[in-house]
mmCIF file with all atom_site columns, C-alpha atoms in Angstrom:
data_model
loop_
_atom_site.group_PDB
_atom_site.id
_atom_site.type_symbol
_atom_site.label_atom_id
_atom_site.label_alt_id
_atom_site.label_comp_id
_atom_site.label_asym_id
_atom_site.label_entity_id
_atom_site.label_seq_id
_atom_site.pdbx_PDB_ins_code
_atom_site.Cartn_x
_atom_site.Cartn_y
_atom_site.Cartn_z
_atom_site.occupancy
_atom_site.B_iso_or_equiv
_atom_site.pdbx_formal_charge
_atom_site.auth_seq_id
_atom_site.auth_comp_id
_atom_site.auth_asym_id
_atom_site.auth_atom_id
_atom_site.pdbx_PDB_model_num
ATOM 1   C CA . UNK N 1 1   ? 0.000   0.000   0.000  1.00 70.00 ? 1   UNK N CA 1
ATOM 2   C CA . UNK N 1 2   ? 1.500   3.327   -0.978 1.00 87.00 ? 2   UNK N CA 1
ATOM 3   C CA . UNK N 1 3   ? 1.366   6.498   1.047  1.00 88.00 ? 3   UNK N CA 1
ATOM 4   C CA . UNK N 1 4   ? -1.253  7.983   -1.284 1.00 88.00 ? 4   UNK N CA 1
ATOM 5   C CA . UNK N 1 5   ? -3.540  4.959   -0.896 1.00 89.00 ? 5   UNK N CA 1
ATOM 6   C CA . UNK N 1 6   ? -3.164  5.135   2.887  1.00 87.00 ? 6   UNK N CA 1
ATOM 7   C CA . UNK N 1 7   ? -4.024  8.842   2.947  1.00 85.00 ? 7   UNK N CA 1
ATOM 8   C CA . UNK N 1 8   ? -7.094  8.288   0.746  1.00 85.00 ? 8   UNK N CA 1
ATOM 9   C CA . UNK N 1 9   ? -8.251  5.410   2.964  1.00 82.00 ? 9   UNK N CA 1
ATOM 10  C CA . UNK N 1 10  ? -7.920  7.488   6.138  1.00 80.00 ? 10  UNK N CA 1
ATOM 11  C CA . UNK N 1 11  ? -9.695  10.522  4.640  1.00 83.00 ? 11  UNK N CA 1
ATOM 12  C CA . UNK N 1 12  ? -12.515 8.393   3.226  1.00 81.00 ? 12  UNK N CA 1
ATOM 13  C CA . UNK N 1 13  ? -13.632 7.132   6.645  1.00 77.00 ? 13  UNK N CA 1
ATOM 14  C CA . UNK N 1 14  ? -16.963 8.353   7.932  1.00 76.00 ? 14  UNK N CA 1
ATOM 15  C CA . UNK N 1 15  ? -16.816 10.827  10.830 1.00 75.00 ? 15  UNK N CA 1
ATOM 16  C CA . UNK N 1 16  ? -17.912 9.514   14.236 1.00 72.00 ? 16  UNK N CA 1
ATOM 17  C CA . UNK N 1 17  ? -21.478 10.199  15.335 1.00 73.00 ? 17  UNK N CA 1
ATOM 18  C CA . UNK N 1 18  ? -21.933 13.264  17.567 1.00 76.00 ? 18  UNK N CA 1
ATOM 19  C CA . UNK N 1 19  ? -22.759 11.249  20.734 1.00 75.00 ? 19  UNK N CA 1
ATOM 20  C CA . UNK N 1 20  ? -19.719 8.922   20.470 1.00 72.00 ? 20  UNK N CA 1
ATOM 21  C CA . UNK N 1 21  ? -17.227 9.455   23.323 1.00 69.00 ? 21  UNK N CA 1
ATOM 22  C CA . UNK N 1 22  ? -14.313 8.438   21.059 1.00 70.00 ? 22  UNK N CA 1
ATOM 23  C CA . UNK N 1 23  ? -13.812 4.787   21.993 1.00 70.00 ? 23  UNK N CA 1
ATOM 24  C CA . UNK N 1 24  ? -14.435 5.402   25.665 1.00 75.00 ? 24  UNK N CA 1
ATOM 25  C CA . UNK N 1 25  ? -17.429 3.190   26.216 1.00 74.00 ? 25  UNK N CA 1
ATOM 26  C CA . UNK N 1 26  ? -19.101 2.057   29.409 1.00 77.00 ? 26  UNK N CA 1
ATOM 27  C CA . UNK N 1 27  ? -16.166 -0.138  30.556 1.00 74.00 ? 27  UNK N CA 1
ATOM 28  C CA . UNK N 1 28  ? -13.400 2.370   29.774 1.00 75.00 ? 28  UNK N CA 1
ATOM 29  C CA . UNK N 1 29  ? -10.889 2.747   32.610 1.00 76.00 ? 29  UNK N CA 1
ATOM 30  C CA . UNK N 1 30  ? -12.129 -0.176  34.679 1.00 79.00 ? 30  UNK N CA 1
ATOM 31  C CA . UNK N 1 31  ? -9.711  -2.931  35.614 1.00 80.00 ? 31  UNK N CA 1
ATOM 32  C CA . UNK N 1 32  ? -10.376 -6.596  36.128 1.00 85.00 ? 32  UNK N CA 1
ATOM 33  C CA . UNK N 1 33  ? -9.470  -8.792  39.108 1.00 89.00 ? 33  UNK N CA 1
ATOM 34  C CA . UNK N 1 34  ? -6.817  -10.444 36.942 1.00 91.00 ? 34  UNK N CA 1
ATOM 35  C CA . UNK N 1 35  ? -4.946  -7.149  36.765 1.00 90.00 ? 35  UNK N CA 1
ATOM 36  C CA . UNK N 1 36  ? -4.992  -6.844  40.558 1.00 92.00 ? 36  UNK N CA 1
ATOM 37  C CA . UNK N 1 37  ? -3.652  -10.384 40.965 1.00 95.00 ? 37  UNK N CA 1
ATOM 38  C CA . UNK N 1 38  ? -0.828  -9.688  38.496 1.00 95.00 ? 38  UNK N CA 1
ATOM 39  C CA . UNK N 1 39  ? 0.058   -6.457  40.277 1.00 95.00 ? 39  UNK N CA 1
ATOM 40  C CA . UNK N 1 40  ? 0.252   -8.254  43.634 1.00 97.00 ? 40  UNK N CA 1
ATOM 41  C CA . UNK N 1 41  ? 2.377   -11.061 42.146 1.00 98.00 ? 41  UNK N CA 1
ATOM 42  C CA . UNK N 1 42  ? 4.811   -8.534  40.669 1.00 98.00 ? 42  UNK N CA 1
ATOM 43  C CA . UNK N 1 43  ? 5.071   -6.753  44.032 1.00 98.00 ? 43  UNK N CA 1
ATOM 44  C CA . UNK N 1 44  ? 5.816   -10.042 45.836 1.00 98.00 ? 44  UNK N CA 1
ATOM 45  C CA . UNK N 1 45  ? 8.439   -10.940 43.199 1.00 98.00 ? 45  UNK N CA 1
ATOM 46  C CA . UNK N 1 46  ? 10.140  -7.556  43.642 1.00 98.00 ? 46  UNK N CA 1
ATOM 47  C CA . UNK N 1 47  ? 10.256  -8.028  47.428 1.00 98.00 ? 47  UNK N CA 1
ATOM 48  C CA . UNK N 1 48  ? 11.923  -11.442 47.067 1.00 98.00 ? 48  UNK N CA 1
ATOM 49  C CA . UNK N 1 49  ? 14.407  -10.112 44.503 1.00 98.00 ? 49  UNK N CA 1
ATOM 50  C CA . UNK N 1 50  ? 15.382  -7.256  46.810 1.00 98.00 ? 50  UNK N CA 1
ATOM 51  C CA . UNK N 1 51  ? 15.880  -9.661  49.733 1.00 98.00 ? 51  UNK N CA 1
ATOM 52  C CA . UNK N 1 52  ? 18.049  -11.923 47.602 1.00 97.00 ? 52  UNK N CA 1
ATOM 53  C CA . UNK N 1 53  ? 20.122  -9.003  46.342 1.00 97.00 ? 53  UNK N CA 1
ATOM 54  C CA . UNK N 1 54  ? 20.767  -7.691  49.843 1.00 96.00 ? 54  UNK N CA 1
ATOM 55  C CA . UNK N 1 55  ? 21.882  -11.155 51.001 1.00 95.00 ? 55  UNK N CA 1
ATOM 56  C CA . UNK N 1 56  ? 24.369  -11.353 48.140 1.00 94.00 ? 56  UNK N CA 1
ATOM 57  C CA . UNK N 1 57  ? 25.630  -7.811  48.741 1.00 92.00 ? 57  UNK N CA 1
ATOM 58  C CA . UNK N 1 58  ? 26.294  -8.569  52.404 1.00 91.00 ? 58  UNK N CA 1
ATOM 59  C CA . UNK N 1 59  ? 28.691  -11.337 51.329 1.00 89.00 ? 59  UNK N CA 1
ATOM 60  C CA . UNK N 1 60  ? 30.887  -8.886  49.416 1.00 85.00 ? 60  UNK N CA 1
ATOM 61  C CA . UNK N 1 61  ? 33.915  -7.407  51.157 1.00 79.00 ? 61  UNK N CA 1
ATOM 62  C CA . UNK N 1 62  ? 33.950  -3.705  51.919 1.00 75.00 ? 62  UNK N CA 1
ATOM 63  C CA . UNK N 1 63  ? 37.342  -3.248  50.255 1.00 77.00 ? 63  UNK N CA 1
ATOM 64  C CA . UNK N 1 64  ? 38.631  -5.413  47.448 1.00 76.00 ? 64  UNK N CA 1
ATOM 65  C CA . UNK N 1 65  ? 42.235  -6.447  48.053 1.00 77.00 ? 65  UNK N CA 1
ATOM 66  C CA . UNK N 1 66  ? 44.033  -7.466  44.863 1.00 76.00 ? 66  UNK N CA 1
ATOM 67  C CA . UNK N 1 67  ? 46.520  -9.715  46.671 1.00 78.00 ? 67  UNK N CA 1
ATOM 68  C CA . UNK N 1 68  ? 43.771  -11.694 48.395 1.00 75.00 ? 68  UNK N CA 1
ATOM 69  C CA . UNK N 1 69  ? 41.836  -11.938 45.150 1.00 70.00 ? 69  UNK N CA 1
ATOM 70  C CA . UNK N 1 70  ? 44.886  -13.246 43.298 1.00 69.00 ? 70  UNK N CA 1
ATOM 71  C CA . UNK N 1 71  ? 45.567  -15.871 45.957 1.00 73.00 ? 71  UNK N CA 1
ATOM 72  C CA . UNK N 1 72  ? 41.916  -16.967 45.971 1.00 71.00 ? 72  UNK N CA 1
ATOM 73  C CA . UNK N 1 73  ? 41.670  -17.210 42.178 1.00 70.00 ? 73  UNK N CA 1
ATOM 74  C CA . UNK N 1 74  ? 41.232  -20.695 40.707 1.00 75.00 ? 74  UNK N CA 1
ATOM 75  C CA . UNK N 1 75  ? 44.229  -22.398 39.130 1.00 74.00 ? 75  UNK N CA 1
ATOM 76  C CA . UNK N 1 76  ? 42.806  -22.127 35.617 1.00 75.00 ? 76  UNK N CA 1
ATOM 77  C CA . UNK N 1 77  ? 42.546  -18.347 35.968 1.00 75.00 ? 77  UNK N CA 1
ATOM 78  C CA . UNK N 1 78  ? 46.135  -18.164 37.171 1.00 75.00 ? 78  UNK N CA 1
ATOM 79  C CA . UNK N 1 79  ? 47.289  -20.317 34.239 1.00 81.00 ? 79  UNK N CA 1
ATOM 80  C CA . UNK N 1 80  ? 45.405  -18.119 31.772 1.00 82.00 ? 80  UNK N CA 1
ATOM 81  C CA . UNK N 1 81  ? 46.954  -14.964 33.232 1.00 83.00 ? 81  UNK N CA 1
ATOM 82  C CA . UNK N 1 82  ? 50.426  -16.504 33.101 1.00 85.00 ? 82  UNK N CA 1
ATOM 83  C CA . UNK N 1 83  ? 49.933  -17.553 29.477 1.00 87.00 ? 83  UNK N CA 1
ATOM 84  C CA . UNK N 1 84  ? 48.687  -14.106 28.474 1.00 87.00 ? 84  UNK N CA 1
ATOM 85  C CA . UNK N 1 85  ? 51.648  -12.472 30.242 1.00 86.00 ? 85  UNK N CA 1
ATOM 86  C CA . UNK N 1 86  ? 54.030  -14.861 28.480 1.00 87.00 ? 86  UNK N CA 1
ATOM 87  C CA . UNK N 1 87  ? 52.425  -14.139 25.103 1.00 85.00 ? 87  UNK N CA 1
ATOM 88  C CA . UNK N 1 88  ? 52.644  -10.397 25.735 1.00 83.00 ? 88  UNK N CA 1
ATOM 89  C CA . UNK N 1 89  ? 56.325  -10.704 26.684 1.00 83.00 ? 89  UNK N CA 1
ATOM 90  C CA . UNK N 1 90  ? 57.081  -12.669 23.512 1.00 82.00 ? 90  UNK N CA 1
ATOM 91  C CA . UNK N 1 91  ? 55.217  -10.175 21.342 1.00 76.00 ? 91  UNK N CA 1
ATOM 92  C CA . UNK N 1 92  ? 57.256  -7.215  22.567 1.00 69.00 ? 92  UNK N CA 1
ATOM 93  C CA . UNK N 1 93  ? 60.547  -6.733  20.744 1.00 62.00 ? 93  UNK N CA 1
ATOM 94  C CA . UNK N 1 94  ? 63.639  -7.088  22.880 1.00 56.00 ? 94  UNK N CA 1
ATOM 95  C CA . UNK N 1 95  ? 65.377  -3.737  23.151 1.00 57.00 ? 95  UNK N CA 1
ATOM 96  C CA . UNK N 1 96  ? 69.134  -3.974  23.035 1.00 55.00 ? 96  UNK N CA 1
ATOM 97  C CA . UNK N 1 97  ? 71.468  -1.339  24.410 1.00 55.00 ? 97  UNK N CA 1
ATOM 98  C CA . UNK N 1 98  ? 71.866  1.516   21.980 1.00 55.00 ? 98  UNK N CA 1
ATOM 99  C CA . UNK N 1 99  ? 75.154  1.141   20.148 1.00 58.00 ? 99  UNK N CA 1
ATOM 100 C CA . UNK N 1 100 ? 76.844  4.197   18.664 1.00 59.00 ? 100 UNK N CA 1
ATOM 101 C CA . UNK N 1 101 ? 76.928  4.377   14.871 1.00 60.00 ? 101 UNK N CA 1
ATOM 102 C CA . UNK N 1 102 ? 80.254  3.751   13.243 1.00 62.00 ? 102 UNK N CA 1
ATOM 103 C CA . UNK N 1 103 ? 79.593  6.588   10.853 1.00 59.00 ? 103 UNK N CA 1
ATOM 104 C CA . UNK N 1 104 ? 79.857  9.117   13.663 1.00 55.00 ? 104 UNK N CA 1
ATOM 105 C CA . UNK N 1 105 ? 76.965  11.260  12.433 1.00 56.00 ? 105 UNK N CA 1
ATOM 106 C CA . UNK N 1 106 ? 75.007  12.537  15.401 1.00 51.00 ? 106 UNK N CA 1
#
């Protein structure tokens, strides 16, 4: 459908009758008991999530010590860090002491 066809279709609709409240019939704005039940369930779920989050946050240390974290890390993490450090050391070129040029141009 092109834009012109859409515009013609919208303009060709009959205007609403004068007594029509614009889609706001007798039941407009009223909620059902199902909505209340869902709202209560969501509130209960939020309460449990907050309780769980506070329990997990209490387990965290106040200050993170890098030395303690490194000693408590699993062996596979330590191996991966050692391998990445080794790969980084191999990738860097070895800098030799600067030797003076024999040409003497400085």
